[in-house]
PDB file of C-alpha atoms in Angstrom:
ATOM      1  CA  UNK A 444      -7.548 -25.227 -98.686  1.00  0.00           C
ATOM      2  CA  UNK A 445      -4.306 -26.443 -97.079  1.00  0.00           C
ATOM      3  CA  UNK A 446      -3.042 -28.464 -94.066  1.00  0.00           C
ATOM      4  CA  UNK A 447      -0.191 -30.086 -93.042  1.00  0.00           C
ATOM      5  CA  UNK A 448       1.650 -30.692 -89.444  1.00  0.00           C
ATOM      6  CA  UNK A 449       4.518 -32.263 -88.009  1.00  0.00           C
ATOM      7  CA  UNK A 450       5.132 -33.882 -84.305  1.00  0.00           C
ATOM      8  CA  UNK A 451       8.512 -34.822 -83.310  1.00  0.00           C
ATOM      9  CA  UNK A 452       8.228 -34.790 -79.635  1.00  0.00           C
ATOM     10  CA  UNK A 453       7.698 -38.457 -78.620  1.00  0.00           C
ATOM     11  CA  UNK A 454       5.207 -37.526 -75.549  1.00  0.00           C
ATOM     12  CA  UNK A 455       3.219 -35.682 -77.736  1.00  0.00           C
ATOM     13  CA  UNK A 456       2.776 -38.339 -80.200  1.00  0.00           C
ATOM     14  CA  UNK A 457       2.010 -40.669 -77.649  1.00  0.00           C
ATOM     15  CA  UNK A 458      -0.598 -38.376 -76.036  1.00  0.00           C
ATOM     16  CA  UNK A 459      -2.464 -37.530 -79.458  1.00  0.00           C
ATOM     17  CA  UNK A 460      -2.146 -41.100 -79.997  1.00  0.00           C
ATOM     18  CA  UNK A 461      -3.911 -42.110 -76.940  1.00  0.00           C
ATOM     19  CA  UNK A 462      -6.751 -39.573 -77.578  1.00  0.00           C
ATOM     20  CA  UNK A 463      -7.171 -41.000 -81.425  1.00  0.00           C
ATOM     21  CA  UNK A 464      -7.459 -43.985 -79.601  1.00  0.00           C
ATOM     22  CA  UNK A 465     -10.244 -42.575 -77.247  1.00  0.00           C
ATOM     23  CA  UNK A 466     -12.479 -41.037 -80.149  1.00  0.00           C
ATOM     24  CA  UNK A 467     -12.131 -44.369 -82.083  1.00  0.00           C
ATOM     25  CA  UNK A 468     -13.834 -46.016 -79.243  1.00  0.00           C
ATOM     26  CA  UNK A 469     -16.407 -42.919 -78.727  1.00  0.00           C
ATOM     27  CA  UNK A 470     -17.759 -42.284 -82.343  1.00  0.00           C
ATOM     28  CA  UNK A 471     -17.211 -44.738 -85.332  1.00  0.00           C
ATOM     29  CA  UNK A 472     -17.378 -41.534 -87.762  1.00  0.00           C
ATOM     30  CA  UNK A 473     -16.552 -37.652 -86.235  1.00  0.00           C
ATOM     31  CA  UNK A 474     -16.079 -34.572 -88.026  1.00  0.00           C
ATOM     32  CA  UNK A 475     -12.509 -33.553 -87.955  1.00  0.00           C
ATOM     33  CA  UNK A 476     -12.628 -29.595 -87.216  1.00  0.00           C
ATOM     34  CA  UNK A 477      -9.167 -27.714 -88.036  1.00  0.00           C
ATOM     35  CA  UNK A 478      -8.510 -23.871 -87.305  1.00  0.00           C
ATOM     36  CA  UNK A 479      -5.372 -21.926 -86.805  1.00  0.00           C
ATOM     37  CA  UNK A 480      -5.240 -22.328 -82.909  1.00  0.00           C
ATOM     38  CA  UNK A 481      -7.107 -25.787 -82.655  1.00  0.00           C
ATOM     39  CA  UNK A 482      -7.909 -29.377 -83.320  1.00  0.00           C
ATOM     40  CA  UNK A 483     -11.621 -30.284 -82.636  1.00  0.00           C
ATOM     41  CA  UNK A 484     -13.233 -34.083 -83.120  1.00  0.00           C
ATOM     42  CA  UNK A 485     -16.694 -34.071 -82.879  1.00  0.00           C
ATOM     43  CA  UNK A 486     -19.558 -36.338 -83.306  1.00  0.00           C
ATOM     44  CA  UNK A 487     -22.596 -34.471 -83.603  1.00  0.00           C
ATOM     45  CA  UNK A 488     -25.700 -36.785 -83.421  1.00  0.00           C
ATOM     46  CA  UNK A 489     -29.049 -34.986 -82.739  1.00  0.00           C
ATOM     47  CA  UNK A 490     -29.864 -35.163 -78.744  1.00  0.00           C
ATOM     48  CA  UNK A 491     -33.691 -34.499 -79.057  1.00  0.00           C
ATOM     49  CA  UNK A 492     -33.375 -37.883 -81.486  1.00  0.00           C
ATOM     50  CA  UNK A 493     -31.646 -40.426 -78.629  1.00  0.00           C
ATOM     51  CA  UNK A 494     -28.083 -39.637 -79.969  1.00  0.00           C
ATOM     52  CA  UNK A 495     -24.792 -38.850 -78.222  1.00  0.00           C
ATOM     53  CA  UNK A 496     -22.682 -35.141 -78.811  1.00  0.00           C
ATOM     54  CA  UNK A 497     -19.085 -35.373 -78.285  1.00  0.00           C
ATOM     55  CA  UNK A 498     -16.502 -32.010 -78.801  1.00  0.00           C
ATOM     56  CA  UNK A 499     -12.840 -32.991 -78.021  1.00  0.00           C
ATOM     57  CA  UNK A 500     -10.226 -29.946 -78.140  1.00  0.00           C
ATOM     58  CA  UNK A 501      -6.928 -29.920 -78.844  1.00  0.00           C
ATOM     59  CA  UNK A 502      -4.621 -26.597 -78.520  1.00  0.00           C
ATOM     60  CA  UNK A 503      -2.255 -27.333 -81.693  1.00  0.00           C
ATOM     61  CA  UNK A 504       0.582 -26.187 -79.935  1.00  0.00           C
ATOM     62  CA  UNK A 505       1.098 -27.961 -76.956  1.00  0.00           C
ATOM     63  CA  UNK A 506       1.002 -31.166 -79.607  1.00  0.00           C
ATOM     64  CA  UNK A 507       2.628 -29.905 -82.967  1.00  0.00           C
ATOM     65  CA  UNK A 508       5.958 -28.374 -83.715  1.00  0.00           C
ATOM     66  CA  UNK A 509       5.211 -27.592 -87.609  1.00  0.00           C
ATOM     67  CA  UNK A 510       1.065 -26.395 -87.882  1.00  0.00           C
ATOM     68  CA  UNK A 511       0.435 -24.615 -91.279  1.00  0.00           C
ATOM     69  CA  UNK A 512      -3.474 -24.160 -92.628  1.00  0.00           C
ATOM     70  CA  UNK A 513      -5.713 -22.482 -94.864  1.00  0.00           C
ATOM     71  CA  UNK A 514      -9.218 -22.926 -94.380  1.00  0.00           C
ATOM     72  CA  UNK A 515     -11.937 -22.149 -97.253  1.00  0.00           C
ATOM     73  CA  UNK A 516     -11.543 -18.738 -97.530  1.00  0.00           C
ATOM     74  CA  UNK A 517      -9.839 -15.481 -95.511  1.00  0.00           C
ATOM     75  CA  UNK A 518     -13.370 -15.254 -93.365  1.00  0.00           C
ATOM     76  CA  UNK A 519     -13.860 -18.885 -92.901  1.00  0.00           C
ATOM     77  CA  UNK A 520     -10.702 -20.119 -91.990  1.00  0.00           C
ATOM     78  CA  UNK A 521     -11.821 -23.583 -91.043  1.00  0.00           C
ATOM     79  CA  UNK A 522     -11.619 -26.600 -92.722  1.00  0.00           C
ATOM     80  CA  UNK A 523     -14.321 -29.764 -91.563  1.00  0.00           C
ATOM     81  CA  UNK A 524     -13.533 -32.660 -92.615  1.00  0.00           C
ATOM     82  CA  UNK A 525     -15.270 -36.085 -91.919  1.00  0.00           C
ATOM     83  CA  UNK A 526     -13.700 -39.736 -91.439  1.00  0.00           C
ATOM     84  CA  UNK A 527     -13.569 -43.356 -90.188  1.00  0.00           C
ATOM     85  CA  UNK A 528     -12.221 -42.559 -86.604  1.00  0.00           C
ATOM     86  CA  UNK A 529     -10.498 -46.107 -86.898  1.00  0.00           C
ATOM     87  CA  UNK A 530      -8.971 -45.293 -89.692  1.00  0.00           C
ATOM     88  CA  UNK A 531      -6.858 -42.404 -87.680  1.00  0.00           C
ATOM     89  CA  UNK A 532      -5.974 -44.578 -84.760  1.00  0.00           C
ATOM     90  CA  UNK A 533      -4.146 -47.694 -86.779  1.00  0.00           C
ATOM     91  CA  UNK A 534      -2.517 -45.221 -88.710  1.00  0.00           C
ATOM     92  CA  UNK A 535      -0.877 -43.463 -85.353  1.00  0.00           C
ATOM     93  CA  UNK A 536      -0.895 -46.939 -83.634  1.00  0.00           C
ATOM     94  CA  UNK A 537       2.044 -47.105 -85.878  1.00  0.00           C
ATOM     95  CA  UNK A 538       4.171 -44.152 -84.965  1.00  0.00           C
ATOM     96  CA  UNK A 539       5.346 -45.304 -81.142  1.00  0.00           C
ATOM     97  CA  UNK A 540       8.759 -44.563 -80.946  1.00  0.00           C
ATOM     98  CA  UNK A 541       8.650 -42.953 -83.972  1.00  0.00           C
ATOM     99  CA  UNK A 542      11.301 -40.339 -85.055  1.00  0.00           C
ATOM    100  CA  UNK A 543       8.270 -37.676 -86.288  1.00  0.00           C
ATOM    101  CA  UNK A 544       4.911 -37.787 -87.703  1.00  0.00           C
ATOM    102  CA  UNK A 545       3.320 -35.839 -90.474  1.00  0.00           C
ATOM    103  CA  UNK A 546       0.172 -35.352 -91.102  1.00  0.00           C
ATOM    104  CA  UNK A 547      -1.079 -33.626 -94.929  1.00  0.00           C
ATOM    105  CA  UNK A 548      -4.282 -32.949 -96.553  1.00  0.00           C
ATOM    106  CA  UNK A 549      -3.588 -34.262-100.229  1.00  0.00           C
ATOM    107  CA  UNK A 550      -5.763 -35.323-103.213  1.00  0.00           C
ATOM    108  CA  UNK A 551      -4.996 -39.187-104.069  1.00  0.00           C
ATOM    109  CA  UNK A 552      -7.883 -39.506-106.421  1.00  0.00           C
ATOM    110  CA  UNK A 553      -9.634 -38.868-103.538  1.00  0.00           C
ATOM    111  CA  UNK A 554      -9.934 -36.475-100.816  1.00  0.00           C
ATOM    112  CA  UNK A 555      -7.051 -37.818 -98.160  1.00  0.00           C
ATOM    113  CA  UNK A 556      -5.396 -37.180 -94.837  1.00  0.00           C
ATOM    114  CA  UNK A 557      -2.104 -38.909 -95.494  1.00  0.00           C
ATOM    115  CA  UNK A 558      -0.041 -39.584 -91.847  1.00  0.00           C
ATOM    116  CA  UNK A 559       3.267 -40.236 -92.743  1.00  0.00           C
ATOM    117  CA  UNK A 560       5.144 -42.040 -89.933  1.00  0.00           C
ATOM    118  CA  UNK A 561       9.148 -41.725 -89.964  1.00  0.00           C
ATOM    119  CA  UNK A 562      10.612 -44.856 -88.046  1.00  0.00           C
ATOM    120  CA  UNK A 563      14.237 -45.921 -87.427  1.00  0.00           C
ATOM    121  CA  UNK A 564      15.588 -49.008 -88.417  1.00  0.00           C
ATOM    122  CA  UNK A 565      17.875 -51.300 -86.983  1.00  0.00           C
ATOM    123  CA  UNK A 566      20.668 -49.474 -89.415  1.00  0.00           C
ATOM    124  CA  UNK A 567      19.862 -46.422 -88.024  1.00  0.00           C
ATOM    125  CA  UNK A 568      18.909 -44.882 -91.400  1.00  0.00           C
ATOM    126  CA  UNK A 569      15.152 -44.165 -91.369  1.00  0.00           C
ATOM    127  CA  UNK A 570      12.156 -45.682 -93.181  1.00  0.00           C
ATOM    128  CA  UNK A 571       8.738 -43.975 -94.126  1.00  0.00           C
ATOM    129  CA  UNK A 572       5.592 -45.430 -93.495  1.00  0.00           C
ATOM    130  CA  UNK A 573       2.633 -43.644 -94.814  1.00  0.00           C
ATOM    131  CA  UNK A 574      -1.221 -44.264 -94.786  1.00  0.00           C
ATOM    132  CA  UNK A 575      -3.791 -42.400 -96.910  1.00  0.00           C
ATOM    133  CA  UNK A 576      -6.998 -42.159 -95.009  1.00  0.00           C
ATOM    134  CA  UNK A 577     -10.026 -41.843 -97.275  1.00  0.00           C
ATOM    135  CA  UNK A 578     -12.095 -37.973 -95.746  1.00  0.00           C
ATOM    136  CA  UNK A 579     -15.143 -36.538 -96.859  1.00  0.00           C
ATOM    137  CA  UNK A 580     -14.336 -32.407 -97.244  1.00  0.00           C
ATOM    138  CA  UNK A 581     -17.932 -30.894 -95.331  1.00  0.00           C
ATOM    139  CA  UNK A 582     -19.164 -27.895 -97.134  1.00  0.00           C
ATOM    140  CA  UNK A 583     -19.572 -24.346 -95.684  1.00  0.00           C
ATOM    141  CA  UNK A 584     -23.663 -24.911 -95.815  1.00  0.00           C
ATOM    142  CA  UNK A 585     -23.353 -27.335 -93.309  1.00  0.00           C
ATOM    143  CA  UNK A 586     -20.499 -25.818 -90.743  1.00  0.00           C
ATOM    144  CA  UNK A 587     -23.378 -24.939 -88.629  1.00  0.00           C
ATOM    145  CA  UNK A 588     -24.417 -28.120 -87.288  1.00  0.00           C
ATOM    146  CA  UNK A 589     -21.346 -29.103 -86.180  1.00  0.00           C
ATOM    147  CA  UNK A 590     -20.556 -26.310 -83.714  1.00  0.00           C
ATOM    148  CA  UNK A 591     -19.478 -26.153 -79.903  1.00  0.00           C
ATOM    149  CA  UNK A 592     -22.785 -27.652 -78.139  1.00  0.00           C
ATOM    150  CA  UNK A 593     -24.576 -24.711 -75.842  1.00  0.00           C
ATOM    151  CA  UNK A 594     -24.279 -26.476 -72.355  1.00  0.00           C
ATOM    152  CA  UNK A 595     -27.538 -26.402 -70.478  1.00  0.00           C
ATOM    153  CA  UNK A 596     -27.199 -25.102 -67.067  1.00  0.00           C
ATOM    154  CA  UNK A 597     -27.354 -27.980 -64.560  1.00  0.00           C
ATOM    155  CA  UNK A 598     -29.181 -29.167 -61.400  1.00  0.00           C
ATOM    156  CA  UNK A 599     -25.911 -31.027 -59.861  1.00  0.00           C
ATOM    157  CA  UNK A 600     -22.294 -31.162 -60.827  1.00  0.00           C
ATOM    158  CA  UNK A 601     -20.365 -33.309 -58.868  1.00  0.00           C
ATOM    159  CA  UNK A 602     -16.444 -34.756 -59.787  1.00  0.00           C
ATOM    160  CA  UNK A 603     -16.486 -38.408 -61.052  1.00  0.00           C
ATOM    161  CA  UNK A 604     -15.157 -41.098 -58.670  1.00  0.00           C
ATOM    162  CA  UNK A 605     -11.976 -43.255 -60.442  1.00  0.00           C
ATOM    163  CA  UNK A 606     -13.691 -43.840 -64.046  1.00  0.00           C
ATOM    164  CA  UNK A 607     -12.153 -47.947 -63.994  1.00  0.00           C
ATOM    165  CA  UNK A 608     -14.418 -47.948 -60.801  1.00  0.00           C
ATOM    166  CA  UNK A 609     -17.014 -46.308 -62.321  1.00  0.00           C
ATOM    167  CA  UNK A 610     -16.519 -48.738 -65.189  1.00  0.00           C
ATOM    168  CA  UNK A 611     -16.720 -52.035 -63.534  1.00  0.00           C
ATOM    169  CA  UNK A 612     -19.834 -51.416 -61.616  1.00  0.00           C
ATOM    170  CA  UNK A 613     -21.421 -50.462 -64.728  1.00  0.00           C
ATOM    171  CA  UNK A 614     -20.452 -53.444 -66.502  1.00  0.00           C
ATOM    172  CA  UNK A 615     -22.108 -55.707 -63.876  1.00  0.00           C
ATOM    173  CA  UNK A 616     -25.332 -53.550 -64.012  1.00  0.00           C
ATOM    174  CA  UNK A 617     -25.535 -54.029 -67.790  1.00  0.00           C
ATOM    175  CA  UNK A 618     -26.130 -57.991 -67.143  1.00  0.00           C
ATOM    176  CA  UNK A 619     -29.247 -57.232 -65.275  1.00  0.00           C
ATOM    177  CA  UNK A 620     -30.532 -54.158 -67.430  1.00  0.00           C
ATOM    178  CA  UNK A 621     -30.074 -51.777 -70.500  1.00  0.00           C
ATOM    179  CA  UNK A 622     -31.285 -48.750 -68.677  1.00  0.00           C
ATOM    180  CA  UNK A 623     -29.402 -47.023 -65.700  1.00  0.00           C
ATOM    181  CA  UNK A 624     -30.376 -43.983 -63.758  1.00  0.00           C
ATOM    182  CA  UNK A 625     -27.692 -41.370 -62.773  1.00  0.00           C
ATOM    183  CA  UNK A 626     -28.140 -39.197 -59.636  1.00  0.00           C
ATOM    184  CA  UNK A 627     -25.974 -36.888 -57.620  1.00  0.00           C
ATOM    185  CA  UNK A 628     -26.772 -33.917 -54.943  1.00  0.00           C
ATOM    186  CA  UNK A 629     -24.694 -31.476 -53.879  1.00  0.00           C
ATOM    187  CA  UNK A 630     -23.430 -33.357 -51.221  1.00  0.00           C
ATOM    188  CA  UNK A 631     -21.124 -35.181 -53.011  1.00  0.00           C
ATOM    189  CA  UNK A 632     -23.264 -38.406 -53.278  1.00  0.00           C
ATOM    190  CA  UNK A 633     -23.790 -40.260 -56.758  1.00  0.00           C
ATOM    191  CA  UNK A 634     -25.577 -43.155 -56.871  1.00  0.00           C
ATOM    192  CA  UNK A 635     -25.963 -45.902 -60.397  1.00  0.00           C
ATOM    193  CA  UNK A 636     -29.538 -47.486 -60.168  1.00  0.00           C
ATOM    194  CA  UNK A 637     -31.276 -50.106 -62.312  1.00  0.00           C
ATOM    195  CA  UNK A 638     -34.704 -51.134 -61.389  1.00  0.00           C
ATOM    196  CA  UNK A 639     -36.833 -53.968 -62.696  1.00  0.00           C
ATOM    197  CA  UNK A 640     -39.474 -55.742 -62.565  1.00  0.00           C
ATOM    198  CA  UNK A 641     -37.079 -58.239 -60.154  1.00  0.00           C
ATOM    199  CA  UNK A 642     -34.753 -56.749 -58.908  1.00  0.00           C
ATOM    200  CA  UNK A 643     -33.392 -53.231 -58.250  1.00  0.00           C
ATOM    201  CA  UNK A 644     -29.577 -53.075 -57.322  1.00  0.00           C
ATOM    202  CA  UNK A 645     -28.171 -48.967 -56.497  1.00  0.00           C
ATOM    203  CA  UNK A 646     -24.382 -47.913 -56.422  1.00  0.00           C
ATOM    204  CA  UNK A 647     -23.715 -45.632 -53.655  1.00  0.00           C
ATOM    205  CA  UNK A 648     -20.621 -43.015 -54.294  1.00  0.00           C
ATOM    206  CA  UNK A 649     -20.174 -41.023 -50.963  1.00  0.00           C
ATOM    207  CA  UNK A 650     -17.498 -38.452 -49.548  1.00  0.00           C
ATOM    208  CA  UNK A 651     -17.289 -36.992 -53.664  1.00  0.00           C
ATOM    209  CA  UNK A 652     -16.942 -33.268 -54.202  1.00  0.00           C
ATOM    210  CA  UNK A 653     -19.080 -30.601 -55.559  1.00  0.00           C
ATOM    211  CA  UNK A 654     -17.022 -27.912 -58.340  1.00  0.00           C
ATOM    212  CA  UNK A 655     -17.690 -24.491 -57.306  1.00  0.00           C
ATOM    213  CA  UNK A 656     -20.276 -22.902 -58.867  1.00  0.00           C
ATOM    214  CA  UNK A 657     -20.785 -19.283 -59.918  1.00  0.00           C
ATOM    215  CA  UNK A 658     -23.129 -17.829 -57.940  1.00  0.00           C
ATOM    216  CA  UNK A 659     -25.912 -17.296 -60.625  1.00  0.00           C
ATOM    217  CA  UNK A 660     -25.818 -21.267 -61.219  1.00  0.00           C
ATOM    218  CA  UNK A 661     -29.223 -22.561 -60.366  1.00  0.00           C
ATOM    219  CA  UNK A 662     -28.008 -25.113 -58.275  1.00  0.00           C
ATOM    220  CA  UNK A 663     -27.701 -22.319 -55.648  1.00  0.00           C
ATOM    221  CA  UNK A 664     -30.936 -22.768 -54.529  1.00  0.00           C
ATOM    222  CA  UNK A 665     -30.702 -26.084 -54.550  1.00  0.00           C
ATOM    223  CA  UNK A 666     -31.297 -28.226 -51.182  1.00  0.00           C
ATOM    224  CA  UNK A 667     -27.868 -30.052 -50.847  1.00  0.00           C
ATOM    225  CA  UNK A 668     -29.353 -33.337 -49.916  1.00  0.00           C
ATOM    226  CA  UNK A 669     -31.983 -33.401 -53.103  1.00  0.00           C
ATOM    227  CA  UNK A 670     -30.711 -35.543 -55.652  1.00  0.00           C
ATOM    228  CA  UNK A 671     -31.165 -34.454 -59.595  1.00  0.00           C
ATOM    229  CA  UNK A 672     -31.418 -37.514 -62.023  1.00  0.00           C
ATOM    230  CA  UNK A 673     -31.504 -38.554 -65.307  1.00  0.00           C
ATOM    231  CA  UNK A 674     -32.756 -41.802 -66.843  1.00  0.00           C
ATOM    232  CA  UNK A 675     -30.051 -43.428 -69.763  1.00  0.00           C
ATOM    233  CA  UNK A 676     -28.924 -45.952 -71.905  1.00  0.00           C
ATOM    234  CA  UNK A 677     -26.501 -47.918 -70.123  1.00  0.00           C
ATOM    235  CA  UNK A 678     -24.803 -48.867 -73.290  1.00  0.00           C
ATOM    236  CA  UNK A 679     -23.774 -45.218 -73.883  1.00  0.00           C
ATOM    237  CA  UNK A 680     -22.717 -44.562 -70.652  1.00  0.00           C
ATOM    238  CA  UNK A 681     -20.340 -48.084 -70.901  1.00  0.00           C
ATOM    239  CA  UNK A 682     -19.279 -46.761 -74.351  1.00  0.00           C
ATOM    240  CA  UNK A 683     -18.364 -43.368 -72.646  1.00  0.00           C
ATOM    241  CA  UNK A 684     -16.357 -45.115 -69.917  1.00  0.00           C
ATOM    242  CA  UNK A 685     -14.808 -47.778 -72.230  1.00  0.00           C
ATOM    243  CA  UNK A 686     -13.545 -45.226 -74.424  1.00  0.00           C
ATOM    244  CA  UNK A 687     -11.520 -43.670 -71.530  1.00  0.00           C
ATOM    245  CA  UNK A 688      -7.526 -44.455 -72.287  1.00  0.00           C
ATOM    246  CA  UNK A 689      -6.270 -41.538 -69.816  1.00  0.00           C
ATOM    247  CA  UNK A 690      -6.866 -41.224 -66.581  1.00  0.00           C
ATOM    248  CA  UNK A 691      -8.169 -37.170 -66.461  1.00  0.00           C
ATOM    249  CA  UNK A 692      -6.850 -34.612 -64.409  1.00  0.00           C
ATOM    250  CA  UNK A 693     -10.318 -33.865 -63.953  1.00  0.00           C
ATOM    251  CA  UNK A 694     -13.860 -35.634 -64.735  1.00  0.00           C
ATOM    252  CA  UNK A 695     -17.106 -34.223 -63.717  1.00  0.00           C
ATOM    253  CA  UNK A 696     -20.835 -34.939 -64.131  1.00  0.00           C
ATOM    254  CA  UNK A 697     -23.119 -32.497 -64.834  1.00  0.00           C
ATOM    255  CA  UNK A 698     -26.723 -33.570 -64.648  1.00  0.00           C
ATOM    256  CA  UNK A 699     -29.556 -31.859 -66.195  1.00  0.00           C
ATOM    257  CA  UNK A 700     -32.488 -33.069 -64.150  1.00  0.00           C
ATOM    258  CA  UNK A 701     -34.330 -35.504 -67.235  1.00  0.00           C
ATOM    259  CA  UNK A 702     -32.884 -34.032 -69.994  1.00  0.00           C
ATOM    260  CA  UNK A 703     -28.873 -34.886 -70.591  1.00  0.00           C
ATOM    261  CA  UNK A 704     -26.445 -36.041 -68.374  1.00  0.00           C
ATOM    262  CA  UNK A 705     -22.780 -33.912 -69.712  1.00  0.00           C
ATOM    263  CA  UNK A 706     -19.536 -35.221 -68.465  1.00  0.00           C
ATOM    264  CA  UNK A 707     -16.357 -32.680 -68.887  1.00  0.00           C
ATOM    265  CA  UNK A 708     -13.029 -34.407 -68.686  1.00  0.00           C
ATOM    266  CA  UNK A 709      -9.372 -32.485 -68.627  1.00  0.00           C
ATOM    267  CA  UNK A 710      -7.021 -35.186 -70.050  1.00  0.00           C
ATOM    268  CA  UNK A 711      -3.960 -33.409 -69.514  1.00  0.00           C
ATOM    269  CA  UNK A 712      -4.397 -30.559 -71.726  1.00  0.00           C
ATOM    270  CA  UNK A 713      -6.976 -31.416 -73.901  1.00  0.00           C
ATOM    271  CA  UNK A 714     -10.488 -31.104 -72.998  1.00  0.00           C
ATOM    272  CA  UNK A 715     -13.530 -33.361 -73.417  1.00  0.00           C
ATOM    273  CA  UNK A 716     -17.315 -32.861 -73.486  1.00  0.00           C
ATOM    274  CA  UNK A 717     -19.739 -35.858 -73.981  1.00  0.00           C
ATOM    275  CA  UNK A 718     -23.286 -35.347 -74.100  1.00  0.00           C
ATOM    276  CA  UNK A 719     -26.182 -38.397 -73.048  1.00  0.00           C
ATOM    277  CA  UNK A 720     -29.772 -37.524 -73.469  1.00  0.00           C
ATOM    278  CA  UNK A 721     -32.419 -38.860 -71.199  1.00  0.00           C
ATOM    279  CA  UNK A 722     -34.590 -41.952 -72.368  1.00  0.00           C
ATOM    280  CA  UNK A 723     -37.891 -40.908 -73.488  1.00  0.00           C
TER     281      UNK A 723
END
């Protein structure tokens, strides 16, 4: 079992550092997924049990200029690994204007992936900084929980308004309540509600658009003007928004009427699925 890769573009190491920085605010532990095409995080907490999924892809070469692996064997050539997400962002928090950045899966004692951060110094000769981040290698029995969710077909999908927007409102709300309800029709209106026994205060989003569906979706026979909702934590949809360091070339919200609300970001070139179940 073998890894190691190398970025030298600065771009790219700023972009892969942003989106450490995005799953270190999204999960404090993830499952580090490496294949021959592709970098997945994921955080894999059990929906039916209140927790969050998250499955954040990476295609290796739009990041890396050197990508060698060997997974466990010739048929399974994967390698899961899990860590401290933190641990991953300070160690590429250190790279900016780095000259290159390798990453290596050694054996220090201890399972590690070492990130190895070449920077210039005022001499112009170069200096290495490296970091050993303690990893826990996942064994083949247990590959199986940690694959690609199976995305529920939903009611409404409707594209995000600006997520700092989004983000602010939400912050206000959480003052008044820990539980939010999300709703959107398909006619591009999404509305934030919090109800209690006091006071009930609703976010109107108008003049939004609807992605175009295949024509087997469900939502087909939808009324446009009905709105599908789902009841959440507001803390995991703040987490969710807080987490966001990019703003996405595209961010919907797919709403499974009280069952999950799924949001699918495009940052750039790397995609994003985050998964909130409904309150019980």
């Amino acid at each position: 079992m073998k890894f190691r890769a190398k970025i030298v573009d600065l771009a790219c190491l700023n972009h892969f550092t942003r989106v450490s920085n995005m799953i270190a605010k999204l999960a404090k532990t993830c499952t580090l997924r490496i294949s021959p095409e592709k970098l997945n995080f994921i955080l894999s907490d059990k929906l039916a049990s209140g927790g969050v999924s998250m499955w954040c892809e990476v295609e290796q070469e739009n990041i890396f200029s050197e990508f060698q692996m060997e997974g466990v064997s010739a048929e399974n050539n994967e390698i899961y690994l899990e860590l401290t997400s933190e641990n991953l962002s300070r160690a590429l928090k250190t790279a900016q204007n780095a000259r290159a950045l390798k990453i290596k899966l050694t054996n220090k004692h201890f399972p590690c992936l070492t990130v190895s951060v070449e920077l210039l110094s005022s001499s112009s000769s170069s200096r290495i900084v490296t970091h050993d981040i303690p990893i826990k290698v996942i064994p083949r029995r247990l590959w199986k929980d940690l694959q690609e969710p199976s995305v529920p077909d939903s009611d409404v999908s409707i594209y995000l308004p600006a997520l700092k927007t989004m983000k602010s409102v939400v912050e206000k709300m959480r003052n008044i309540s820990n539980q939010l309800v999300i709703e959107a029709n398909l006619n591009g209106e999404l509305n934030l509600k919090i109800e209690t026994e006091l006071v009930c205060v609703t976010t109107h989003f108008k003049d939004l658009e609807n992605p175009v569906l295949p024509s087997e979706s469900v939502s087909q026979n939808r009324h446009p003007e009905d709105m599908a909702q789902v009841h959440i934590d507001i803390r995991k949809l703040l987490q969710f928004l807080a987490g966001q360091q990019v703003t996405p070339t595209k961010a919907v919200c797919n709403i499974v009427s009280n069952r999950v609300v799924h949001f699918d970001l495009l940052l750039e070139d790397i995609s994003l699925q985050y998964f909130i179940p409904a309150l019980s």
